[in-house]
Short mmCIF file of N, CA and C and ligand atoms in Angstrom, two decimals:
data_model
loop_
_atom_site.label_atom_id
_atom_site.label_comp_id
_atom_site.label_asym_id
_atom_site.label_seq_id
_atom_site.Cartn_x
_atom_site.Cartn_y
_atom_site.Cartn_z
N MET A 1 0.85 -1.20 0.00
CA MET A 1 0.00 0.00 0.00
C MET A 1 0.89 1.25 0.00
N ASP A 2 0.56 2.18 -0.87
CA ASP A 2 1.32 3.42 -0.94
C ASP A 2 0.71 4.46 -0.02
N LEU A 3 1.37 4.67 1.13
CA LEU A 3 0.82 5.60 2.11
C LEU A 3 1.05 7.06 1.72
N TYR A 4 2.22 7.31 1.13
CA TYR A 4 2.56 8.68 0.77
C TYR A 4 2.62 8.80 -0.75
N SER A 5 2.85 10.02 -1.20
CA SER A 5 2.98 10.21 -2.65
C SER A 5 4.27 9.56 -3.14
N GLY A 6 4.31 9.27 -4.40
CA GLY A 6 5.50 8.66 -4.98
C GLY A 6 6.74 9.51 -4.75
N HIS A 7 6.59 10.83 -4.78
CA HIS A 7 7.73 11.74 -4.59
C HIS A 7 8.32 11.58 -3.20
N ILE A 8 7.44 11.51 -2.20
CA ILE A 8 7.94 11.35 -0.84
C ILE A 8 8.58 9.98 -0.66
N ASN A 9 7.96 8.98 -1.22
CA ASN A 9 8.54 7.63 -1.12
C ASN A 9 9.94 7.60 -1.70
N LYS A 10 10.11 8.27 -2.82
CA LYS A 10 11.41 8.29 -3.49
C LYS A 10 12.44 8.99 -2.58
N LEU A 11 12.02 10.09 -1.98
CA LEU A 11 12.90 10.84 -1.07
C LEU A 11 13.28 9.98 0.13
N ILE A 12 12.30 9.33 0.73
CA ILE A 12 12.57 8.45 1.88
C ILE A 12 13.55 7.35 1.47
N GLU A 13 13.33 6.78 0.31
CA GLU A 13 14.18 5.69 -0.17
C GLU A 13 15.63 6.17 -0.31
N GLU A 14 15.81 7.33 -0.91
CA GLU A 14 17.17 7.85 -1.11
C GLU A 14 17.84 8.19 0.22
N LEU A 15 17.09 8.81 1.12
CA LEU A 15 17.65 9.19 2.42
C LEU A 15 18.05 7.95 3.22
N SER A 16 17.26 6.90 3.11
CA SER A 16 17.54 5.70 3.92
C SER A 16 18.79 4.97 3.43
N LYS A 17 19.30 5.35 2.27
CA LYS A 17 20.54 4.73 1.77
C LYS A 17 21.77 5.39 2.40
N LEU A 18 21.58 6.52 3.10
CA LEU A 18 22.71 7.21 3.72
C LEU A 18 23.16 6.47 4.97
N PRO A 19 24.47 6.57 5.30
CA PRO A 19 24.96 5.84 6.47
C PRO A 19 24.31 6.34 7.76
N GLY A 20 23.91 5.43 8.60
CA GLY A 20 23.35 5.78 9.90
C GLY A 20 21.90 6.23 9.85
N ILE A 21 21.30 6.22 8.68
CA ILE A 21 19.91 6.64 8.56
C ILE A 21 19.03 5.41 8.33
N GLY A 22 18.25 5.08 9.34
CA GLY A 22 17.34 3.96 9.21
C GLY A 22 16.03 4.40 8.57
N ALA A 23 15.10 3.48 8.42
CA ALA A 23 13.83 3.79 7.76
C ALA A 23 13.08 4.90 8.50
N LYS A 24 13.10 4.83 9.83
CA LYS A 24 12.36 5.83 10.62
C LYS A 24 12.97 7.22 10.49
N SER A 25 14.30 7.30 10.60
CA SER A 25 14.97 8.59 10.46
C SER A 25 14.74 9.15 9.06
N ALA A 26 14.78 8.29 8.06
CA ALA A 26 14.58 8.73 6.68
C ALA A 26 13.20 9.37 6.54
N GLN A 27 12.20 8.75 7.15
CA GLN A 27 10.84 9.30 7.11
C GLN A 27 10.78 10.65 7.78
N ARG A 28 11.41 10.73 8.97
CA ARG A 28 11.40 11.97 9.73
C ARG A 28 12.07 13.08 8.93
N LEU A 29 13.23 12.78 8.34
CA LEU A 29 13.95 13.77 7.55
C LEU A 29 13.14 14.21 6.33
N ALA A 30 12.52 13.24 5.68
CA ALA A 30 11.74 13.55 4.48
C ALA A 30 10.63 14.54 4.81
N PHE A 31 9.91 14.28 5.90
CA PHE A 31 8.81 15.19 6.26
C PHE A 31 9.34 16.54 6.73
N HIS A 32 10.50 16.52 7.36
CA HIS A 32 11.12 17.77 7.77
C HIS A 32 11.44 18.62 6.53
N LEU A 33 12.02 17.97 5.51
CA LEU A 33 12.40 18.68 4.29
C LEU A 33 11.19 19.25 3.56
N ILE A 34 10.13 18.46 3.52
CA ILE A 34 8.91 18.89 2.83
C ILE A 34 8.34 20.16 3.48
N ASN A 35 8.54 20.26 4.80
CA ASN A 35 7.98 21.41 5.52
C ASN A 35 8.88 22.64 5.55
N LEU A 36 10.10 22.50 5.03
CA LEU A 36 11.01 23.65 5.01
C LEU A 36 10.62 24.62 3.90
N PRO A 37 10.99 25.92 4.07
CA PRO A 37 10.78 26.86 2.96
C PRO A 37 11.55 26.36 1.73
N LYS A 38 11.00 26.61 0.56
CA LYS A 38 11.60 26.09 -0.67
C LYS A 38 13.07 26.53 -0.83
N GLU A 39 13.38 27.79 -0.43
CA GLU A 39 14.74 28.30 -0.60
C GLU A 39 15.74 27.46 0.19
N ARG A 40 15.35 27.03 1.37
CA ARG A 40 16.29 26.26 2.19
C ARG A 40 16.57 24.90 1.58
N VAL A 41 15.52 24.30 1.02
CA VAL A 41 15.73 23.00 0.37
C VAL A 41 16.60 23.18 -0.86
N ASP A 42 16.37 24.26 -1.60
CA ASP A 42 17.19 24.54 -2.78
C ASP A 42 18.66 24.68 -2.39
N ARG A 43 18.89 25.42 -1.29
CA ARG A 43 20.26 25.66 -0.84
C ARG A 43 20.93 24.34 -0.43
N LEU A 44 20.19 23.51 0.30
CA LEU A 44 20.73 22.22 0.73
C LEU A 44 21.08 21.35 -0.47
N ALA A 45 20.15 21.25 -1.40
CA ALA A 45 20.38 20.43 -2.59
C ALA A 45 21.57 20.96 -3.38
N ALA A 46 21.63 22.28 -3.53
CA ALA A 46 22.72 22.88 -4.31
C ALA A 46 24.07 22.64 -3.64
N SER A 47 24.10 22.71 -2.29
CA SER A 47 25.38 22.51 -1.61
C SER A 47 25.86 21.07 -1.75
N MET A 48 24.92 20.14 -1.82
CA MET A 48 25.32 18.73 -2.03
C MET A 48 25.89 18.54 -3.42
N VAL A 49 25.21 19.08 -4.42
CA VAL A 49 25.66 18.94 -5.81
C VAL A 49 27.00 19.65 -5.98
N ASP A 50 27.13 20.83 -5.37
CA ASP A 50 28.33 21.62 -5.48
C ASP A 50 29.53 20.91 -4.84
N ALA A 51 29.33 20.37 -3.65
CA ALA A 51 30.42 19.67 -2.96
C ALA A 51 30.86 18.46 -3.76
N ARG A 52 29.87 17.72 -4.25
CA ARG A 52 30.18 16.51 -5.02
C ARG A 52 30.97 16.85 -6.29
N ALA A 53 30.61 17.97 -6.90
CA ALA A 53 31.23 18.35 -8.17
C ALA A 53 32.64 18.91 -7.98
N ASN A 54 32.89 19.54 -6.84
CA ASN A 54 34.15 20.28 -6.68
C ASN A 54 35.17 19.63 -5.75
N VAL A 55 34.78 18.63 -5.01
CA VAL A 55 35.72 18.02 -4.08
C VAL A 55 36.29 16.75 -4.70
N ARG A 56 37.60 16.60 -4.58
CA ARG A 56 38.25 15.40 -5.11
C ARG A 56 39.33 14.93 -4.15
N TYR A 57 40.04 13.87 -4.51
CA TYR A 57 41.10 13.36 -3.66
C TYR A 57 42.43 14.00 -4.02
N CYS A 58 43.19 14.38 -3.00
CA CYS A 58 44.54 14.90 -3.19
C CYS A 58 45.37 13.81 -3.87
N THR A 59 46.13 14.17 -4.90
CA THR A 59 46.88 13.15 -5.63
C THR A 59 48.08 12.64 -4.82
N GLU A 60 48.43 13.33 -3.72
CA GLU A 60 49.52 12.89 -2.86
C GLU A 60 49.00 12.01 -1.72
N CYS A 61 48.14 12.62 -0.87
CA CYS A 61 47.75 11.96 0.38
C CYS A 61 46.33 11.40 0.35
N PHE A 62 45.56 11.71 -0.68
CA PHE A 62 44.21 11.19 -0.88
C PHE A 62 43.16 11.71 0.10
N THR A 63 43.49 12.83 0.75
CA THR A 63 42.43 13.45 1.54
C THR A 63 41.51 14.21 0.58
N LEU A 64 40.36 14.65 1.08
CA LEU A 64 39.44 15.39 0.23
C LEU A 64 39.92 16.83 0.11
N THR A 65 39.89 17.35 -1.10
CA THR A 65 40.39 18.69 -1.33
C THR A 65 39.74 19.28 -2.57
N GLU A 66 39.94 20.58 -2.78
CA GLU A 66 39.39 21.21 -3.97
C GLU A 66 40.45 21.42 -5.04
N GLN A 67 41.71 21.18 -4.66
CA GLN A 67 42.79 21.31 -5.64
C GLN A 67 43.36 19.93 -5.95
N ASP A 68 44.30 19.89 -6.90
CA ASP A 68 44.97 18.62 -7.20
C ASP A 68 45.75 18.14 -5.99
N ILE A 69 46.45 19.10 -5.36
CA ILE A 69 47.25 18.81 -4.17
C ILE A 69 46.63 19.59 -3.02
N CYS A 70 46.40 18.93 -1.89
CA CYS A 70 45.74 19.59 -0.77
C CYS A 70 46.68 20.62 -0.12
N PRO A 71 46.14 21.55 0.65
CA PRO A 71 46.97 22.60 1.26
C PRO A 71 48.07 22.03 2.17
N ILE A 72 47.83 20.89 2.80
CA ILE A 72 48.84 20.30 3.69
C ILE A 72 50.02 19.79 2.86
N CYS A 73 49.74 19.03 1.81
CA CYS A 73 50.81 18.50 0.96
C CYS A 73 51.53 19.62 0.22
N ALA A 74 50.81 20.70 -0.07
CA ALA A 74 51.41 21.80 -0.82
C ALA A 74 52.28 22.69 0.07
N ASN A 75 52.12 22.55 1.38
CA ASN A 75 52.84 23.40 2.33
C ASN A 75 54.28 22.92 2.52
N GLN A 76 55.23 23.73 2.05
CA GLN A 76 56.64 23.32 2.12
C GLN A 76 57.20 23.41 3.54
N LYS A 77 56.45 24.08 4.44
CA LYS A 77 56.91 24.16 5.83
C LYS A 77 56.61 22.87 6.59
N ARG A 78 55.76 22.03 6.03
CA ARG A 78 55.46 20.76 6.71
C ARG A 78 56.62 19.80 6.49
N ASP A 79 56.75 18.86 7.41
CA ASP A 79 57.80 17.85 7.32
C ASP A 79 57.32 16.72 6.41
N HIS A 80 57.80 16.73 5.17
CA HIS A 80 57.35 15.74 4.19
C HIS A 80 58.04 14.38 4.35
N GLN A 81 58.94 14.29 5.33
CA GLN A 81 59.62 13.01 5.56
C GLN A 81 58.90 12.18 6.61
N THR A 82 57.87 12.76 7.22
CA THR A 82 57.07 12.03 8.20
C THR A 82 55.64 11.92 7.69
N ILE A 83 55.19 10.70 7.52
CA ILE A 83 53.84 10.48 6.99
C ILE A 83 52.98 9.78 8.04
N MET A 84 51.86 10.40 8.40
CA MET A 84 50.94 9.74 9.32
C MET A 84 49.82 9.08 8.52
N VAL A 85 49.64 7.77 8.76
CA VAL A 85 48.63 7.03 8.02
C VAL A 85 47.34 6.98 8.83
N VAL A 86 46.25 7.50 8.26
CA VAL A 86 44.95 7.48 8.94
C VAL A 86 43.92 6.77 8.06
N GLU A 87 42.80 6.39 8.70
CA GLU A 87 41.78 5.66 7.96
C GLU A 87 40.94 6.55 7.06
N ASN A 88 40.65 7.77 7.54
CA ASN A 88 39.79 8.64 6.73
C ASN A 88 40.10 10.12 6.98
N THR A 89 39.47 10.94 6.17
CA THR A 89 39.70 12.39 6.24
C THR A 89 39.27 12.97 7.59
N ARG A 90 38.27 12.37 8.24
CA ARG A 90 37.84 12.87 9.55
C ARG A 90 38.94 12.68 10.59
N ASP A 91 39.67 11.56 10.50
CA ASP A 91 40.78 11.33 11.43
C ASP A 91 41.90 12.34 11.18
N LEU A 92 42.15 12.61 9.91
CA LEU A 92 43.15 13.64 9.56
C LEU A 92 42.74 14.97 10.20
N ALA A 93 41.48 15.31 10.07
CA ALA A 93 40.99 16.59 10.61
C ALA A 93 41.17 16.63 12.12
N ALA A 94 40.96 15.51 12.79
CA ALA A 94 41.11 15.45 14.24
C ALA A 94 42.55 15.77 14.64
N TYR A 95 43.53 15.18 13.93
CA TYR A 95 44.94 15.46 14.25
C TYR A 95 45.32 16.87 13.85
N GLU A 96 44.77 17.33 12.75
CA GLU A 96 45.08 18.67 12.26
C GLU A 96 44.60 19.72 13.25
N LYS A 97 43.47 19.44 13.90
CA LYS A 97 42.89 20.38 14.86
C LYS A 97 43.80 20.59 16.06
N THR A 98 44.63 19.62 16.40
CA THR A 98 45.53 19.78 17.53
C THR A 98 46.59 20.84 17.20
N GLY A 99 46.88 21.03 15.92
CA GLY A 99 47.85 22.04 15.50
C GLY A 99 49.28 21.69 15.88
N LYS A 100 49.51 20.47 16.36
CA LYS A 100 50.83 20.11 16.87
C LYS A 100 51.58 19.13 15.97
N TYR A 101 50.92 18.65 14.94
CA TYR A 101 51.58 17.69 14.06
C TYR A 101 52.09 18.41 12.82
N ALA A 102 53.38 18.29 12.56
CA ALA A 102 53.98 19.07 11.48
C ALA A 102 54.22 18.25 10.22
N GLY A 103 54.02 16.94 10.31
CA GLY A 103 54.27 16.08 9.15
C GLY A 103 53.12 16.13 8.16
N VAL A 104 53.13 15.19 7.23
CA VAL A 104 52.03 15.08 6.27
C VAL A 104 51.25 13.80 6.56
N TYR A 105 50.21 13.56 5.78
CA TYR A 105 49.33 12.42 6.04
C TYR A 105 49.23 11.50 4.84
N HIS A 106 48.65 10.32 5.10
CA HIS A 106 48.19 9.47 4.01
C HIS A 106 46.84 8.88 4.43
N VAL A 107 45.82 9.14 3.63
CA VAL A 107 44.47 8.68 3.98
C VAL A 107 44.15 7.38 3.24
N LEU A 108 43.90 6.33 4.00
CA LEU A 108 43.67 5.01 3.41
C LEU A 108 42.27 4.84 2.82
N HIS A 109 41.33 5.59 3.37
CA HIS A 109 39.91 5.42 3.01
C HIS A 109 39.42 4.02 3.34
N GLY A 110 39.60 3.65 4.60
CA GLY A 110 39.10 2.37 5.06
C GLY A 110 40.17 1.63 5.83
N ALA A 111 39.84 0.40 6.22
CA ALA A 111 40.77 -0.45 6.94
C ALA A 111 40.53 -1.87 6.47
N ILE A 112 41.57 -2.69 6.59
CA ILE A 112 41.44 -4.08 6.16
C ILE A 112 40.47 -4.81 7.08
N SER A 113 39.50 -5.48 6.51
CA SER A 113 38.53 -6.23 7.31
C SER A 113 38.15 -7.52 6.59
N PRO A 114 38.80 -8.63 6.98
CA PRO A 114 38.46 -9.90 6.33
C PRO A 114 36.97 -10.22 6.48
N MET A 115 36.39 -9.79 7.60
CA MET A 115 34.97 -10.10 7.83
C MET A 115 34.06 -9.39 6.84
N LEU A 116 34.43 -8.16 6.49
CA LEU A 116 33.62 -7.39 5.54
C LEU A 116 34.13 -7.55 4.11
N GLY A 117 35.15 -8.41 3.96
CA GLY A 117 35.68 -8.64 2.63
C GLY A 117 36.49 -7.47 2.08
N ILE A 118 37.02 -6.63 3.00
CA ILE A 118 37.85 -5.50 2.56
C ILE A 118 39.32 -5.90 2.68
N GLY A 119 39.97 -6.03 1.55
CA GLY A 119 41.37 -6.45 1.52
C GLY A 119 42.31 -5.29 1.29
N PRO A 120 43.63 -5.57 1.29
CA PRO A 120 44.63 -4.52 1.11
C PRO A 120 44.45 -3.73 -0.19
N ASN A 121 43.89 -4.37 -1.21
CA ASN A 121 43.73 -3.68 -2.49
C ASN A 121 42.53 -2.75 -2.52
N ASP A 122 41.70 -2.83 -1.47
CA ASP A 122 40.51 -2.00 -1.43
C ASP A 122 40.76 -0.66 -0.74
N ILE A 123 41.94 -0.50 -0.15
CA ILE A 123 42.28 0.78 0.48
C ILE A 123 43.52 1.35 -0.23
N ARG A 124 43.87 2.61 0.08
CA ARG A 124 44.94 3.29 -0.67
C ARG A 124 46.32 2.89 -0.17
N LEU A 125 46.61 1.60 -0.23
CA LEU A 125 47.87 1.09 0.29
C LEU A 125 48.99 1.13 -0.76
N LYS A 126 48.63 0.76 -1.97
CA LYS A 126 49.62 0.81 -3.07
C LYS A 126 50.14 2.23 -3.21
N GLU A 127 49.22 3.19 -3.06
CA GLU A 127 49.58 4.59 -3.20
C GLU A 127 50.54 5.01 -2.09
N LEU A 128 50.36 4.44 -0.89
CA LEU A 128 51.26 4.74 0.21
C LEU A 128 52.66 4.19 -0.11
N MET A 129 52.72 2.95 -0.57
CA MET A 129 54.01 2.34 -0.86
C MET A 129 54.76 3.13 -1.93
N LYS A 130 54.01 3.66 -2.87
CA LYS A 130 54.62 4.47 -3.93
C LYS A 130 55.25 5.74 -3.36
N ARG A 131 54.56 6.31 -2.38
CA ARG A 131 55.09 7.54 -1.77
C ARG A 131 56.39 7.28 -1.02
N LEU A 132 56.55 6.04 -0.56
CA LEU A 132 57.73 5.72 0.25
C LEU A 132 59.01 5.64 -0.58
N GLN A 133 58.86 5.71 -1.91
CA GLN A 133 60.04 5.73 -2.77
C GLN A 133 60.75 7.08 -2.67
N ALA A 134 60.02 8.08 -2.20
CA ALA A 134 60.67 9.39 -1.97
C ALA A 134 61.41 9.31 -0.64
N ASP A 135 62.01 10.43 -0.23
CA ASP A 135 62.79 10.44 1.00
C ASP A 135 61.87 10.50 2.22
N VAL A 136 61.56 9.35 2.81
CA VAL A 136 60.67 9.30 3.97
C VAL A 136 61.42 8.70 5.15
N GLN A 137 61.35 9.38 6.30
CA GLN A 137 62.07 8.93 7.48
C GLN A 137 61.20 8.06 8.40
N GLU A 138 59.94 8.44 8.49
CA GLU A 138 59.07 7.72 9.44
C GLU A 138 57.64 7.64 8.94
N VAL A 139 57.04 6.48 9.15
CA VAL A 139 55.61 6.31 8.87
C VAL A 139 54.93 6.05 10.21
N ILE A 140 54.03 6.97 10.59
CA ILE A 140 53.30 6.81 11.85
C ILE A 140 51.94 6.20 11.54
N ILE A 141 51.68 5.02 12.04
CA ILE A 141 50.39 4.39 11.75
C ILE A 141 49.38 4.80 12.81
N ALA A 142 48.40 5.57 12.38
CA ALA A 142 47.39 6.10 13.31
C ALA A 142 45.99 5.58 12.94
N THR A 143 45.94 4.32 12.53
CA THR A 143 44.63 3.72 12.28
C THR A 143 43.94 3.53 13.63
N ASN A 144 42.63 3.35 13.63
CA ASN A 144 41.87 3.20 14.87
C ASN A 144 42.31 1.95 15.63
N SER A 145 42.00 1.90 16.94
CA SER A 145 42.40 0.73 17.71
C SER A 145 41.32 -0.36 17.69
N SER A 146 40.51 -0.37 16.65
CA SER A 146 39.54 -1.45 16.44
C SER A 146 40.29 -2.65 15.86
N LEU A 147 39.61 -3.78 15.76
CA LEU A 147 40.22 -4.98 15.18
C LEU A 147 40.73 -4.67 13.76
N GLU A 148 39.91 -3.97 12.99
CA GLU A 148 40.28 -3.63 11.61
C GLU A 148 41.49 -2.70 11.58
N GLY A 149 41.48 -1.72 12.50
CA GLY A 149 42.59 -0.78 12.56
C GLY A 149 43.89 -1.46 12.92
N GLU A 150 43.83 -2.40 13.87
CA GLU A 150 45.04 -3.12 14.29
C GLU A 150 45.52 -4.06 13.19
N THR A 151 44.58 -4.72 12.54
CA THR A 151 44.94 -5.62 11.42
C THR A 151 45.67 -4.82 10.34
N THR A 152 45.13 -3.66 10.04
CA THR A 152 45.71 -2.79 9.02
C THR A 152 47.11 -2.34 9.43
N ALA A 153 47.26 -1.96 10.71
CA ALA A 153 48.55 -1.50 11.22
C ALA A 153 49.60 -2.59 11.07
N MET A 154 49.24 -3.82 11.45
CA MET A 154 50.19 -4.94 11.35
C MET A 154 50.57 -5.18 9.90
N TYR A 155 49.58 -5.15 9.05
CA TYR A 155 49.81 -5.41 7.62
C TYR A 155 50.77 -4.38 7.04
N ILE A 156 50.51 -3.11 7.33
CA ILE A 156 51.34 -2.03 6.78
C ILE A 156 52.76 -2.13 7.32
N SER A 157 52.87 -2.42 8.61
CA SER A 157 54.19 -2.50 9.21
C SER A 157 55.03 -3.61 8.57
N LYS A 158 54.39 -4.76 8.30
CA LYS A 158 55.11 -5.87 7.64
C LYS A 158 55.55 -5.48 6.24
N LEU A 159 54.71 -4.68 5.59
CA LEU A 159 54.98 -4.25 4.22
C LEU A 159 56.15 -3.27 4.16
N ILE A 160 56.22 -2.40 5.16
CA ILE A 160 57.21 -1.32 5.13
C ILE A 160 58.56 -1.75 5.71
N LYS A 161 58.52 -2.63 6.71
CA LYS A 161 59.75 -3.07 7.39
C LYS A 161 60.92 -3.34 6.45
N PRO A 162 60.74 -4.13 5.39
CA PRO A 162 61.89 -4.43 4.51
C PRO A 162 62.52 -3.20 3.86
N THR A 163 61.79 -2.10 3.79
CA THR A 163 62.34 -0.89 3.16
C THR A 163 63.32 -0.17 4.08
N GLY A 164 63.31 -0.53 5.38
CA GLY A 164 64.21 0.11 6.34
C GLY A 164 63.67 1.42 6.89
N ILE A 165 62.51 1.84 6.42
CA ILE A 165 61.91 3.08 6.93
C ILE A 165 61.33 2.80 8.32
N LYS A 166 61.52 3.76 9.23
CA LYS A 166 61.01 3.60 10.60
C LYS A 166 59.48 3.58 10.59
N VAL A 167 58.90 2.56 11.25
CA VAL A 167 57.45 2.47 11.33
C VAL A 167 57.04 2.55 12.79
N THR A 168 56.16 3.50 13.12
CA THR A 168 55.70 3.59 14.51
C THR A 168 54.18 3.49 14.55
N ARG A 169 53.69 3.15 15.75
CA ARG A 169 52.24 3.03 15.95
C ARG A 169 51.88 3.96 17.10
N ILE A 170 50.80 4.75 16.94
CA ILE A 170 50.40 5.64 18.02
C ILE A 170 50.07 4.80 19.25
N ALA A 171 50.26 5.39 20.43
CA ALA A 171 50.04 4.67 21.69
C ALA A 171 48.57 4.30 21.82
N SER A 172 48.33 3.25 22.61
CA SER A 172 46.94 2.79 22.72
C SER A 172 46.20 3.51 23.84
N GLY A 173 46.58 4.81 24.05
CA GLY A 173 45.81 5.62 24.98
C GLY A 173 44.43 5.86 24.39
N VAL A 174 44.35 5.60 23.10
CA VAL A 174 43.08 5.72 22.40
C VAL A 174 42.23 4.50 22.73
N PRO A 175 41.03 4.70 23.28
CA PRO A 175 40.23 3.56 23.70
C PRO A 175 39.95 2.57 22.57
N VAL A 176 39.92 1.30 22.91
CA VAL A 176 39.69 0.25 21.91
C VAL A 176 38.34 0.46 21.23
N GLY A 177 38.38 0.41 19.91
CA GLY A 177 37.16 0.58 19.14
C GLY A 177 36.77 2.04 19.00
N GLY A 178 37.59 2.92 19.61
CA GLY A 178 37.27 4.35 19.56
C GLY A 178 37.63 4.95 18.22
N ASP A 179 36.73 5.69 17.66
CA ASP A 179 37.02 6.39 16.42
C ASP A 179 37.86 7.60 16.78
N LEU A 180 38.93 7.82 16.03
CA LEU A 180 39.85 8.92 16.33
C LEU A 180 39.15 10.27 16.38
N GLU A 181 38.13 10.42 15.54
CA GLU A 181 37.50 11.74 15.44
C GLU A 181 36.74 12.12 16.71
N TYR A 182 36.42 11.16 17.56
CA TYR A 182 35.66 11.47 18.77
C TYR A 182 36.56 11.67 19.99
N ILE A 183 37.86 11.51 19.79
CA ILE A 183 38.76 11.57 20.93
C ILE A 183 39.32 12.99 21.08
N ASP A 184 39.43 13.43 22.32
CA ASP A 184 39.85 14.82 22.53
C ASP A 184 41.31 15.03 22.15
N GLU A 185 41.68 16.29 21.98
CA GLU A 185 43.00 16.62 21.46
C GLU A 185 44.14 16.16 22.35
N ILE A 186 43.94 16.27 23.67
CA ILE A 186 45.02 15.88 24.59
C ILE A 186 45.31 14.38 24.46
N THR A 187 44.25 13.58 24.37
CA THR A 187 44.43 12.13 24.20
C THR A 187 45.14 11.84 22.88
N LEU A 188 44.76 12.58 21.85
CA LEU A 188 45.38 12.38 20.54
C LEU A 188 46.87 12.70 20.59
N LEU A 189 47.21 13.82 21.24
CA LEU A 189 48.61 14.23 21.32
C LEU A 189 49.42 13.24 22.14
N ARG A 190 48.80 12.74 23.23
CA ARG A 190 49.49 11.76 24.07
C ARG A 190 49.75 10.48 23.27
N ALA A 191 48.76 10.10 22.47
CA ALA A 191 48.91 8.89 21.64
C ALA A 191 50.03 9.08 20.63
N LEU A 192 50.13 10.30 20.11
CA LEU A 192 51.16 10.58 19.11
C LEU A 192 52.54 10.61 19.74
N GLU A 193 52.64 11.30 20.90
CA GLU A 193 53.93 11.41 21.58
C GLU A 193 54.40 10.05 22.10
N GLY A 194 53.45 9.22 22.52
CA GLY A 194 53.82 7.94 23.09
C GLY A 194 53.93 6.83 22.06
N ARG A 195 54.06 7.20 20.80
CA ARG A 195 54.10 6.18 19.74
C ARG A 195 55.35 5.31 19.90
N THR A 196 55.21 4.04 19.53
CA THR A 196 56.32 3.11 19.68
C THR A 196 56.67 2.50 18.33
N GLU A 197 57.91 2.11 18.22
CA GLU A 197 58.36 1.53 16.94
C GLU A 197 57.83 0.12 16.80
N LEU A 198 57.40 -0.23 15.61
CA LEU A 198 56.87 -1.58 15.36
C LEU A 198 57.98 -2.46 14.82
ZN1 LIG B 201 47.41 15.94 0.36
#
């Protein structure tokens, strides 16, 4: 039975495909949007289309950016010999917010998860190895302390070890299963300072 108009059903269907949005939330959002002034909905829709059209991956570190090379990679004052490996752009933003990390990053866009069928080729690992052909002194692995994050850290460390480049892992002051983006700056800095060689 079709309770709502086809247009609303379509909107609910699309919203429910977003991460963290269940059927109920999708319904609530759809009705909220329908009740907004038309200009606000136009602005929201336009900002989505605009972001999608103008944001791309940095060709160096694969974070999201509007240029070919992101401002961090383009900054010659940063230490390009130290690369911090994170799972996603949100984790990069969390470390960047501390203002205390002077190196550059590498964004994997995921973590290895045999359970979810995500293998080394599904994340930006080849791209990291390619970057290591340049003059790199240290790779800091700052993946989350979840099972997937630890699996990824071990995998990367085994891969890099033969190159002779120093590989470190941030300290486990970060709670297990904790997403880096939710952890406060002091904890992040402590994890970074307390990093150990793998
Ligand atoms: Zn970059």
